[in-house]
Amino acid sequence: MTERKPPGISFESWADRQIREAEERGEFADLPGTGKPLPGLDKPYTEQWWVERKMRDENLSYLPPSLALRKEAQEAREQAARARSEAEVRRILTEINEKIDEAVRRPPEGPPHRLVPFDVESAVREWRSARRTDGR
C-alpha cells in the first residue's frame, strides 16, 4: 500500500477501497491468528503493556539492582557449596564480596539489599566440613 491517495477522493473511501481490493486479491487470507481473539484483551490496561509483552515473548526478566544483587549473592553461595576446590570457593565469594562492598558504599536502586560480605574463611571451613561428611 505504497500508493498515494488521489486528490479529490476522501481518505476514508480511498482507504476502504484499498482494503477491499486487498481482500479480493486474498492478501488477508490465512494470516496467523485468523479467527482467534486478540491476546490480552481480558487483562487490565497498563501503559507499559508493550514492554511487558516484549519481556514475556523474549523470556526476559527485570529485577531492581538491589534485588538482582541479592539473587546474585544467593547464587554465589550455592556455587561455592558446589565448588571443586577451596580456591574456587574463595574466588566465587571474593567476587561477590566486591560487589556487595560497592553496594554498601553506593546503595543501588530498589529496596534495601541488607547484604553483608561473606566470611570467606568460614565458608571455606564449611565447604571442607561438607566434603568430609560426604566422603568426597
mmCIF file of N, CA and C in Angstrom:
data_model
loop_
_atom_site.group_PDB
_atom_site.id
_atom_site.type_symbol
_atom_site.label_atom_id
_atom_site.label_comp_id
_atom_site.label_asym_id
_atom_site.label_seq_id
_atom_site.Cartn_x
_atom_site.Cartn_y
_atom_site.Cartn_z
ATOM 1 N N MET A 1 0.826 -1.165 0.000
ATOM 2 C CA MET A 1 0.000 0.000 0.000
ATOM 3 C C MET A 1 0.885 1.247 0.000
ATOM 4 N N THR A 2 1.767 1.339 -0.996
ATOM 5 C CA THR A 2 2.647 2.496 -1.101
ATOM 6 C C THR A 2 2.041 3.578 -1.978
ATOM 7 N N GLU A 3 0.915 3.270 -2.570
ATOM 8 C CA GLU A 3 0.218 4.205 -3.453
ATOM 9 C C GLU A 3 -0.302 5.387 -2.643
ATOM 10 N N ARG A 4 -0.206 6.586 -3.237
ATOM 11 C CA ARG A 4 -0.706 7.788 -2.559
ATOM 12 C C ARG A 4 -2.192 7.974 -2.843
ATOM 13 N N LYS A 5 -2.863 8.630 -1.921
ATOM 14 C CA LYS A 5 -4.285 8.928 -2.085
ATOM 15 C C LYS A 5 -4.432 9.957 -3.196
ATOM 16 N N PRO A 6 -5.281 9.642 -4.175
ATOM 17 C CA PRO A 6 -5.509 10.608 -5.261
ATOM 18 C C PRO A 6 -6.255 11.836 -4.753
ATOM 19 N N PRO A 7 -5.976 12.993 -5.325
ATOM 20 C CA PRO A 7 -6.704 14.194 -4.902
ATOM 21 C C PRO A 7 -8.179 14.081 -5.270
ATOM 22 N N GLY A 8 -9.012 14.681 -4.466
ATOM 23 C CA GLY A 8 -10.434 14.705 -4.752
ATOM 24 C C GLY A 8 -11.205 13.528 -4.192
ATOM 25 N N ILE A 9 -10.546 12.545 -3.608
ATOM 26 C CA ILE A 9 -11.218 11.387 -3.010
ATOM 27 C C ILE A 9 -11.011 11.486 -1.505
ATOM 28 N N SER A 10 -12.085 11.267 -0.773
ATOM 29 C CA SER A 10 -11.935 11.341 0.681
ATOM 30 C C SER A 10 -11.019 10.205 1.140
ATOM 31 N N PHE A 11 -10.303 10.446 2.207
ATOM 32 C CA PHE A 11 -9.362 9.447 2.703
ATOM 33 C C PHE A 11 -10.081 8.160 3.060
ATOM 34 N N GLU A 12 -11.232 8.288 3.698
ATOM 35 C CA GLU A 12 -11.941 7.089 4.137
ATOM 36 C C GLU A 12 -12.316 6.209 2.953
ATOM 37 N N SER A 13 -12.853 6.783 1.896
ATOM 38 C CA SER A 13 -13.255 5.941 0.776
ATOM 39 C C SER A 13 -12.034 5.367 0.064
ATOM 40 N N TRP A 14 -10.944 6.120 0.019
ATOM 41 C CA TRP A 14 -9.727 5.606 -0.616
ATOM 42 C C TRP A 14 -9.164 4.441 0.189
ATOM 43 N N ALA A 15 -9.115 4.585 1.518
ATOM 44 C CA ALA A 15 -8.612 3.512 2.369
ATOM 45 C C ALA A 15 -9.521 2.285 2.288
ATOM 46 N N ASP A 16 -10.835 2.515 2.312
ATOM 47 C CA ASP A 16 -11.776 1.394 2.200
ATOM 48 C C ASP A 16 -11.570 0.642 0.893
ATOM 49 N N ARG A 17 -11.339 1.377 -0.192
ATOM 50 C CA ARG A 17 -11.122 0.736 -1.487
ATOM 51 C C ARG A 17 -9.838 -0.099 -1.470
ATOM 52 N N GLN A 18 -8.781 0.439 -0.856
ATOM 53 C CA GLN A 18 -7.510 -0.296 -0.772
ATOM 54 C C GLN A 18 -7.694 -1.613 -0.010
ATOM 55 N N ILE A 19 -8.436 -1.541 1.086
ATOM 56 C CA ILE A 19 -8.677 -2.747 1.891
ATOM 57 C C ILE A 19 -9.523 -3.744 1.104
ATOM 58 N N ARG A 20 -10.590 -3.276 0.472
ATOM 59 C CA ARG A 20 -11.468 -4.175 -0.286
ATOM 60 C C ARG A 20 -10.689 -4.864 -1.394
ATOM 61 N N GLU A 21 -9.870 -4.108 -2.131
ATOM 62 C CA GLU A 21 -9.098 -4.707 -3.225
ATOM 63 C C GLU A 21 -8.076 -5.721 -2.701
ATOM 64 N N ALA A 22 -7.464 -5.427 -1.574
ATOM 65 C CA ALA A 22 -6.511 -6.375 -0.985
ATOM 66 C C ALA A 22 -7.225 -7.648 -0.556
ATOM 67 N N GLU A 23 -8.423 -7.506 0.019
ATOM 68 C CA GLU A 23 -9.210 -8.688 0.396
ATOM 69 C C GLU A 23 -9.544 -9.517 -0.829
ATOM 70 N N GLU A 24 -9.942 -8.846 -1.915
ATOM 71 C CA GLU A 24 -10.296 -9.556 -3.141
ATOM 72 C C GLU A 24 -9.092 -10.299 -3.720
ATOM 73 N N ARG A 25 -7.905 -9.746 -3.557
ATOM 74 C CA ARG A 25 -6.695 -10.419 -4.041
ATOM 75 C C ARG A 25 -6.271 -11.544 -3.096
ATOM 76 N N GLY A 26 -6.897 -11.645 -1.933
ATOM 77 C CA GLY A 26 -6.584 -12.712 -0.979
ATOM 78 C C GLY A 26 -5.406 -12.394 -0.073
ATOM 79 N N GLU A 27 -5.049 -11.128 0.027
ATOM 80 C CA GLU A 27 -3.883 -10.763 0.826
ATOM 81 C C GLU A 27 -4.111 -10.901 2.330
ATOM 82 N N PHE A 28 -5.356 -11.010 2.760
ATOM 83 C CA PHE A 28 -5.642 -11.187 4.184
ATOM 84 C C PHE A 28 -5.987 -12.625 4.530
ATOM 85 N N ALA A 29 -5.958 -13.514 3.543
ATOM 86 C CA ALA A 29 -6.304 -14.919 3.777
ATOM 87 C C ALA A 29 -5.160 -15.625 4.501
ATOM 88 N N ASP A 30 -5.488 -16.497 5.387
ATOM 89 C CA ASP A 30 -4.520 -17.352 6.097
ATOM 90 C C ASP A 30 -3.454 -16.575 6.874
ATOM 91 N N LEU A 31 -3.818 -15.443 7.420
ATOM 92 C CA LEU A 31 -2.875 -14.721 8.271
ATOM 93 C C LEU A 31 -2.782 -15.430 9.621
ATOM 94 N N PRO A 32 -1.597 -15.377 10.274
ATOM 95 C CA PRO A 32 -1.503 -16.014 11.594
ATOM 96 C C PRO A 32 -2.498 -15.374 12.558
ATOM 97 N N GLY A 33 -3.161 -16.191 13.328
ATOM 98 C CA GLY A 33 -4.111 -15.685 14.320
ATOM 99 C C GLY A 33 -5.503 -15.449 13.772
ATOM 100 N N THR A 34 -5.740 -15.773 12.504
ATOM 101 C CA THR A 34 -7.065 -15.568 11.927
ATOM 102 C C THR A 34 -8.111 -16.309 12.740
ATOM 103 N N GLY A 35 -9.165 -15.617 13.117
ATOM 104 C CA GLY A 35 -10.262 -16.229 13.853
ATOM 105 C C GLY A 35 -10.005 -16.385 15.337
ATOM 106 N N LYS A 36 -8.832 -15.957 15.806
ATOM 107 C CA LYS A 36 -8.524 -16.084 17.232
ATOM 108 C C LYS A 36 -8.697 -14.719 17.899
ATOM 109 N N PRO A 37 -9.071 -14.711 19.166
ATOM 110 C CA PRO A 37 -9.200 -13.425 19.862
ATOM 111 C C PRO A 37 -7.832 -12.763 20.030
ATOM 112 N N LEU A 38 -7.827 -11.466 20.131
ATOM 113 C CA LEU A 38 -6.583 -10.738 20.348
ATOM 114 C C LEU A 38 -6.061 -11.064 21.744
ATOM 115 N N PRO A 39 -4.768 -11.402 21.857
ATOM 116 C CA PRO A 39 -4.244 -11.752 23.178
ATOM 117 C C PRO A 39 -4.247 -10.554 24.117
ATOM 118 N N GLY A 40 -4.564 -10.807 25.372
ATOM 119 C CA GLY A 40 -4.504 -9.775 26.394
ATOM 120 C C GLY A 40 -5.722 -8.884 26.502
ATOM 121 N N LEU A 41 -6.772 -9.128 25.693
ATOM 122 C CA LEU A 41 -7.953 -8.274 25.778
ATOM 123 C C LEU A 41 -8.661 -8.382 27.116
ATOM 124 N N ASP A 42 -8.499 -9.515 27.790
ATOM 125 C CA ASP A 42 -9.173 -9.726 29.063
ATOM 126 C C ASP A 42 -8.362 -9.192 30.247
ATOM 127 N N LYS A 43 -7.159 -8.675 29.991
ATOM 128 C CA LYS A 43 -6.299 -8.168 31.065
ATOM 129 C C LYS A 43 -6.460 -6.665 31.196
ATOM 130 N N PRO A 44 -6.226 -6.140 32.402
ATOM 131 C CA PRO A 44 -6.343 -4.691 32.579
ATOM 132 C C PRO A 44 -5.260 -3.958 31.787
ATOM 133 N N TYR A 45 -5.603 -2.777 31.322
ATOM 134 C CA TYR A 45 -4.679 -1.975 30.531
ATOM 135 C C TYR A 45 -3.613 -1.362 31.426
ATOM 136 N N THR A 46 -2.359 -1.446 30.988
ATOM 137 C CA THR A 46 -1.261 -0.739 31.639
ATOM 138 C C THR A 46 -0.505 0.019 30.569
ATOM 139 N N GLU A 47 0.088 1.133 30.951
ATOM 140 C CA GLU A 47 0.825 1.940 29.980
ATOM 141 C C GLU A 47 2.048 1.201 29.453
ATOM 142 N N GLN A 48 2.556 0.271 30.210
ATOM 143 C CA GLN A 48 3.755 -0.463 29.815
ATOM 144 C C GLN A 48 3.425 -1.826 29.202
ATOM 145 N N TRP A 49 2.226 -1.991 28.654
ATOM 146 C CA TRP A 49 1.799 -3.289 28.140
ATOM 147 C C TRP A 49 2.775 -3.838 27.110
ATOM 148 N N TRP A 50 3.304 -2.969 26.274
ATOM 149 C CA TRP A 50 4.198 -3.429 25.203
ATOM 150 C C TRP A 50 5.542 -3.886 25.769
ATOM 151 N N VAL A 51 6.002 -3.267 26.865
ATOM 152 C CA VAL A 51 7.246 -3.701 27.497
ATOM 153 C C VAL A 51 7.030 -5.068 28.133
ATOM 154 N N GLU A 52 5.906 -5.213 28.825
ATOM 155 C CA GLU A 52 5.583 -6.487 29.465
ATOM 156 C C GLU A 52 5.480 -7.600 28.424
ATOM 157 N N ARG A 53 4.830 -7.301 27.303
ATOM 158 C CA ARG A 53 4.677 -8.306 26.241
ATOM 159 C C ARG A 53 6.027 -8.683 25.643
ATOM 160 N N LYS A 54 6.869 -7.701 25.384
ATOM 161 C CA LYS A 54 8.194 -7.959 24.810
ATOM 162 C C LYS A 54 9.022 -8.812 25.759
ATOM 163 N N MET A 55 8.974 -8.489 27.043
ATOM 164 C CA MET A 55 9.734 -9.263 28.019
ATOM 165 C C MET A 55 9.216 -10.698 28.106
ATOM 166 N N ARG A 56 7.895 -10.862 28.060
ATOM 167 C CA ARG A 56 7.307 -12.203 28.097
ATOM 168 C C ARG A 56 7.677 -12.982 26.844
ATOM 169 N N ASP A 57 7.530 -12.343 25.665
ATOM 170 C CA ASP A 57 7.811 -13.023 24.404
ATOM 171 C C ASP A 57 9.273 -13.447 24.284
ATOM 172 N N GLU A 58 10.174 -12.651 24.855
ATOM 173 C CA GLU A 58 11.600 -12.959 24.748
ATOM 174 C C GLU A 58 12.153 -13.598 26.019
ATOM 175 N N ASN A 59 11.246 -14.001 26.901
ATOM 176 C CA ASN A 59 11.614 -14.689 28.142
ATOM 177 C C ASN A 59 12.650 -13.894 28.938
ATOM 178 N N LEU A 60 12.393 -12.594 29.093
ATOM 179 C CA LEU A 60 13.283 -11.715 29.837
ATOM 180 C C LEU A 60 12.676 -11.413 31.192
ATOM 181 N N SER A 61 13.508 -11.019 32.117
ATOM 182 C CA SER A 61 13.002 -10.589 33.411
ATOM 183 C C SER A 61 13.831 -9.402 33.865
ATOM 184 N N TYR A 62 13.282 -8.652 34.781
ATOM 185 C CA TYR A 62 13.988 -7.495 35.312
ATOM 186 C C TYR A 62 13.775 -7.423 36.807
ATOM 187 N N LEU A 63 14.872 -7.265 37.490
ATOM 188 C CA LEU A 63 14.809 -7.021 38.924
ATOM 189 C C LEU A 63 15.498 -5.693 39.196
ATOM 190 N N PRO A 64 15.012 -4.932 40.156
ATOM 191 C CA PRO A 64 15.754 -3.731 40.546
ATOM 192 C C PRO A 64 17.173 -4.150 40.952
ATOM 193 N N PRO A 65 18.153 -3.291 40.742
ATOM 194 C CA PRO A 65 19.545 -3.664 41.026
ATOM 195 C C PRO A 65 19.777 -4.240 42.425
ATOM 196 N N SER A 66 19.092 -3.723 43.440
ATOM 197 C CA SER A 66 19.312 -4.247 44.791
ATOM 198 C C SER A 66 18.830 -5.699 44.901
ATOM 199 N N LEU A 67 17.695 -6.003 44.280
ATOM 200 C CA LEU A 67 17.188 -7.383 44.329
ATOM 201 C C LEU A 67 18.024 -8.306 43.440
ATOM 202 N N ALA A 68 18.518 -7.788 42.333
ATOM 203 C CA ALA A 68 19.392 -8.584 41.464
ATOM 204 C C ALA A 68 20.664 -8.960 42.228
ATOM 205 N N LEU A 69 21.186 -8.042 43.031
ATOM 206 C CA LEU A 69 22.379 -8.345 43.819
ATOM 207 C C LEU A 69 22.076 -9.410 44.866
ATOM 208 N N ARG A 70 20.917 -9.321 45.510
ATOM 209 C CA ARG A 70 20.528 -10.365 46.472
ATOM 210 C C ARG A 70 20.503 -11.737 45.794
ATOM 211 N N LYS A 71 19.897 -11.767 44.613
ATOM 212 C CA LYS A 71 19.811 -13.035 43.871
ATOM 213 C C LYS A 71 21.206 -13.533 43.503
ATOM 214 N N GLU A 72 22.051 -12.624 43.050
ATOM 215 C CA GLU A 72 23.413 -13.000 42.679
ATOM 216 C C GLU A 72 24.185 -13.526 43.892
ATOM 217 N N ALA A 73 23.975 -12.928 45.060
ATOM 218 C CA ALA A 73 24.641 -13.388 46.281
ATOM 219 C C ALA A 73 24.168 -14.797 46.653
ATOM 220 N N GLN A 74 22.873 -15.053 46.519
ATOM 221 C CA GLN A 74 22.346 -16.389 46.806
ATOM 222 C C GLN A 74 22.937 -17.420 45.846
ATOM 223 N N GLU A 75 23.014 -17.051 44.567
ATOM 224 C CA GLU A 75 23.599 -17.965 43.573
ATOM 225 C C GLU A 75 25.079 -18.201 43.851
ATOM 226 N N ALA A 76 25.782 -17.164 44.309
ATOM 227 C CA ALA A 76 27.204 -17.320 44.648
ATOM 228 C C ALA A 76 27.363 -18.292 45.807
ATOM 229 N N ARG A 77 26.494 -18.179 46.813
ATOM 230 C CA ARG A 77 26.544 -19.104 47.958
ATOM 231 C C ARG A 77 26.355 -20.554 47.475
ATOM 232 N N GLU A 78 25.382 -20.753 46.575
ATOM 233 C CA GLU A 78 25.118 -22.102 46.050
ATOM 234 C C GLU A 78 26.286 -22.605 45.205
ATOM 235 N N GLN A 79 26.879 -21.735 44.392
ATOM 236 C CA GLN A 79 28.037 -22.122 43.583
ATOM 237 C C GLN A 79 29.220 -22.495 44.466
ATOM 238 N N ALA A 80 29.425 -21.727 45.520
ATOM 239 C CA ALA A 80 30.536 -22.006 46.429
ATOM 240 C C ALA A 80 30.355 -23.375 47.091
ATOM 241 N N ALA A 81 29.121 -23.714 47.429
ATOM 242 C CA ALA A 81 28.861 -25.017 48.048
ATOM 243 C C ALA A 81 29.160 -26.161 47.085
ATOM 244 N N ARG A 82 29.016 -25.917 45.791
ATOM 245 C CA ARG A 82 29.280 -26.964 44.781
ATOM 246 C C ARG A 82 30.692 -26.899 44.212
ATOM 247 N N ALA A 83 31.478 -25.950 44.675
ATOM 248 C CA ALA A 83 32.822 -25.750 44.120
ATOM 249 C C ALA A 83 33.665 -27.011 44.247
ATOM 250 N N ARG A 84 34.645 -27.146 43.365
ATOM 251 C CA ARG A 84 35.512 -28.331 43.356
ATOM 252 C C ARG A 84 36.780 -28.153 44.184
ATOM 253 N N SER A 85 37.073 -26.897 44.549
ATOM 254 C CA SER A 85 38.293 -26.661 45.328
ATOM 255 C C SER A 85 38.105 -25.462 46.247
ATOM 256 N N GLU A 86 38.996 -25.374 47.247
ATOM 257 C CA GLU A 86 38.964 -24.228 48.147
ATOM 258 C C GLU A 86 39.230 -22.944 47.379
ATOM 259 N N ALA A 87 40.125 -23.014 46.416
ATOM 260 C CA ALA A 87 40.456 -21.830 45.616
ATOM 261 C C ALA A 87 39.227 -21.322 44.871
ATOM 262 N N GLU A 88 38.420 -22.239 44.375
ATOM 263 C CA GLU A 88 37.202 -21.836 43.668
ATOM 264 C C GLU A 88 36.195 -21.201 44.624
ATOM 265 N N VAL A 89 36.071 -21.758 45.841
ATOM 266 C CA VAL A 89 35.182 -21.173 46.849
ATOM 267 C C VAL A 89 35.630 -19.743 47.135
ATOM 268 N N ARG A 90 36.923 -19.556 47.339
ATOM 269 C CA ARG A 90 37.474 -18.226 47.634
ATOM 270 C C ARG A 90 37.228 -17.254 46.474
ATOM 271 N N ARG A 91 37.441 -17.707 45.236
ATOM 272 C CA ARG A 91 37.263 -16.849 44.069
ATOM 273 C C ARG A 91 35.803 -16.404 43.949
ATOM 274 N N ILE A 92 34.869 -17.346 44.064
ATOM 275 C CA ILE A 92 33.435 -17.031 43.937
ATOM 276 C C ILE A 92 33.011 -16.013 44.992
ATOM 277 N N LEU A 93 33.390 -16.274 46.241
ATOM 278 C CA LEU A 93 32.951 -15.394 47.323
ATOM 279 C C LEU A 93 33.676 -14.055 47.316
ATOM 280 N N THR A 94 34.923 -14.035 46.886
ATOM 281 C CA THR A 94 35.651 -12.761 46.786
ATOM 282 C C THR A 94 35.018 -11.874 45.727
ATOM 283 N N GLU A 95 34.626 -12.468 44.602
ATOM 284 C CA GLU A 95 33.982 -11.689 43.532
ATOM 285 C C GLU A 95 32.659 -11.081 43.999
ATOM 286 N N ILE A 96 31.826 -11.861 44.666
ATOM 287 C CA ILE A 96 30.534 -11.316 45.102
ATOM 288 C C ILE A 96 30.741 -10.328 46.252
ATOM 289 N N ASN A 97 31.751 -10.561 47.088
ATOM 290 C CA ASN A 97 32.036 -9.617 48.180
ATOM 291 C C ASN A 97 32.408 -8.244 47.633
ATOM 292 N N GLU A 98 33.124 -8.207 46.516
ATOM 293 C CA GLU A 98 33.474 -6.917 45.912
ATOM 294 C C GLU A 98 32.209 -6.175 45.488
ATOM 295 N N LYS A 99 31.268 -6.886 44.925
ATOM 296 C CA LYS A 99 30.010 -6.265 44.506
ATOM 297 C C LYS A 99 29.191 -5.804 45.715
ATOM 298 N N ILE A 100 29.182 -6.626 46.764
ATOM 299 C CA ILE A 100 28.448 -6.259 47.982
ATOM 300 C C ILE A 100 29.082 -5.021 48.617
ATOM 301 N N ASP A 101 30.412 -4.996 48.685
ATOM 302 C CA ASP A 101 31.105 -3.823 49.249
ATOM 303 C C ASP A 101 30.735 -2.556 48.485
ATOM 304 N N GLU A 102 30.702 -2.650 47.162
ATOM 305 C CA GLU A 102 30.335 -1.496 46.338
ATOM 306 C C GLU A 102 28.892 -1.069 46.629
ATOM 307 N N ALA A 103 28.004 -2.048 46.807
ATOM 308 C CA ALA A 103 26.594 -1.740 47.086
ATOM 309 C C ALA A 103 26.417 -1.129 48.472
ATOM 310 N N VAL A 104 27.302 -1.476 49.400
ATOM 311 C CA VAL A 104 27.242 -0.868 50.731
ATOM 312 C C VAL A 104 27.687 0.593 50.629
ATOM 313 N N ARG A 105 28.744 0.835 49.850
ATOM 314 C CA ARG A 105 29.238 2.210 49.680
ATOM 315 C C ARG A 105 28.271 3.073 48.898
ATOM 316 N N ARG A 106 27.713 2.510 47.818
ATOM 317 C CA ARG A 106 26.768 3.232 46.956
ATOM 318 C C ARG A 106 25.534 2.361 46.764
ATOM 319 N N PRO A 107 24.553 2.506 47.625
ATOM 320 C CA PRO A 107 23.357 1.651 47.537
ATOM 321 C C PRO A 107 22.683 1.753 46.165
ATOM 322 N N PRO A 108 22.384 0.601 45.554
ATOM 323 C CA PRO A 108 21.713 0.602 44.255
ATOM 324 C C PRO A 108 20.231 0.923 44.398
ATOM 325 N N GLU A 109 19.586 1.168 43.267
ATOM 326 C CA GLU A 109 18.145 1.437 43.263
ATOM 327 C C GLU A 109 17.378 0.214 43.736
ATOM 328 N N GLY A 110 16.213 0.469 44.306
ATOM 329 C CA GLY A 110 15.343 -0.612 44.745
ATOM 330 C C GLY A 110 15.308 -0.695 46.250
ATOM 331 N N PRO A 111 14.660 -1.729 46.751
ATOM 332 C CA PRO A 111 14.572 -1.886 48.206
ATOM 333 C C PRO A 111 15.964 -2.142 48.792
ATOM 334 N N PRO A 112 16.140 -1.918 50.079
ATOM 335 C CA PRO A 112 17.446 -2.159 50.697
ATOM 336 C C PRO A 112 17.894 -3.604 50.481
ATOM 337 N N HIS A 113 19.158 -3.786 50.164
ATOM 338 C CA HIS A 113 19.638 -5.150 49.888
ATOM 339 C C HIS A 113 19.970 -5.910 51.167
ATOM 340 N N ARG A 114 20.342 -5.207 52.230
ATOM 341 C CA ARG A 114 20.633 -5.810 53.534
ATOM 342 C C ARG A 114 21.680 -6.924 53.460
ATOM 343 N N LEU A 115 22.630 -6.782 52.568
ATOM 344 C CA LEU A 115 23.672 -7.788 52.422
ATOM 345 C C LEU A 115 24.925 -7.353 53.159
ATOM 346 N N VAL A 116 25.621 -8.316 53.697
ATOM 347 C CA VAL A 116 26.955 -8.077 54.251
ATOM 348 C C VAL A 116 27.885 -9.053 53.541
ATOM 349 N N PRO A 117 29.146 -8.678 53.381
ATOM 350 C CA PRO A 117 30.077 -9.584 52.694
ATOM 351 C C PRO A 117 30.142 -10.945 53.381
ATOM 352 N N PHE A 118 30.369 -11.960 52.575
ATOM 353 C CA PHE A 118 30.516 -13.315 53.106
ATOM 354 C C PHE A 118 31.823 -13.425 53.874
ATOM 355 N N ASP A 119 31.817 -14.218 54.937
ATOM 356 C CA ASP A 119 33.046 -14.549 55.655
ATOM 357 C C ASP A 119 33.680 -15.703 54.882
ATOM 358 N N VAL A 120 34.676 -15.377 54.085
ATOM 359 C CA VAL A 120 35.261 -16.359 53.171
ATOM 360 C C VAL A 120 35.876 -17.521 53.938
ATOM 361 N N GLU A 121 36.615 -17.242 55.002
ATOM 362 C CA GLU A 121 37.279 -18.321 55.744
ATOM 363 C C GLU A 121 36.258 -19.261 56.384
ATOM 364 N N SER A 122 35.180 -18.695 56.911
ATOM 365 C CA SER A 122 34.125 -19.522 57.484
ATOM 366 C C SER A 122 33.483 -20.394 56.407
ATOM 367 N N ALA A 123 33.262 -19.812 55.228
ATOM 368 C CA ALA A 123 32.673 -20.572 54.119
ATOM 369 C C ALA A 123 33.599 -21.695 53.666
ATOM 370 N N VAL A 124 34.897 -21.444 53.682
ATOM 371 C CA VAL A 124 35.861 -22.490 53.296
ATOM 372 C C VAL A 124 35.820 -23.613 54.325
ATOM 373 N N ARG A 125 35.743 -23.263 55.609
ATOM 374 C CA ARG A 125 35.662 -24.303 56.648
ATOM 375 C C ARG A 125 34.395 -25.143 56.461
ATOM 376 N N GLU A 126 33.261 -24.482 56.192
ATOM 377 C CA GLU A 126 32.011 -25.219 55.945
ATOM 378 C C GLU A 126 32.146 -26.118 54.723
ATOM 379 N N TRP A 127 32.790 -25.618 53.691
ATOM 380 C CA TRP A 127 32.990 -26.402 52.463
ATOM 381 C C TRP A 127 33.807 -27.650 52.764
ATOM 382 N N ARG A 128 34.924 -27.478 53.540
ATOM 383 C CA ARG A 128 35.776 -28.629 53.916
ATOM 384 C C ARG A 128 34.974 -29.641 54.723
ATOM 385 N N SER A 129 34.207 -29.127 55.686
ATOM 386 C CA SER A 129 33.412 -29.996 56.547
ATOM 387 C C SER A 129 32.398 -30.802 55.731
ATOM 388 N N ALA A 130 31.751 -30.141 54.792
ATOM 389 C CA ALA A 130 30.776 -30.845 53.954
ATOM 390 C C ALA A 130 31.448 -31.915 53.110
ATOM 391 N N ARG A 131 32.668 -31.673 52.686
ATOM 392 C CA ARG A 131 33.405 -32.658 51.885
ATOM 393 C C ARG A 131 33.763 -33.888 52.721
ATOM 394 N N ARG A 132 34.108 -33.636 53.980
ATOM 395 C CA ARG A 132 34.470 -34.775 54.859
ATOM 396 C C ARG A 132 33.252 -35.659 55.127
ATOM 397 N N THR A 133 32.078 -35.036 55.362
ATOM 398 C CA THR A 133 30.893 -35.826 55.689
ATOM 399 C C THR A 133 30.317 -36.502 54.454
ATOM 400 N N ASP A 134 30.559 -35.918 53.258
ATOM 401 C CA ASP A 134 30.079 -36.526 52.011
ATOM 402 C C ASP A 134 31.016 -37.620 51.530
ATOM 403 N N GLY A 135 32.233 -37.648 52.075
ATOM 404 C CA GLY A 135 33.213 -38.632 51.635
ATOM 405 C C GLY A 135 33.872 -38.257 50.315
ATOM 406 N N ARG A 136 33.862 -36.993 49.981
ATOM 407 C CA ARG A 136 34.486 -36.559 48.711
ATOM 408 C C ARG A 136 35.959 -36.335 48.871
#
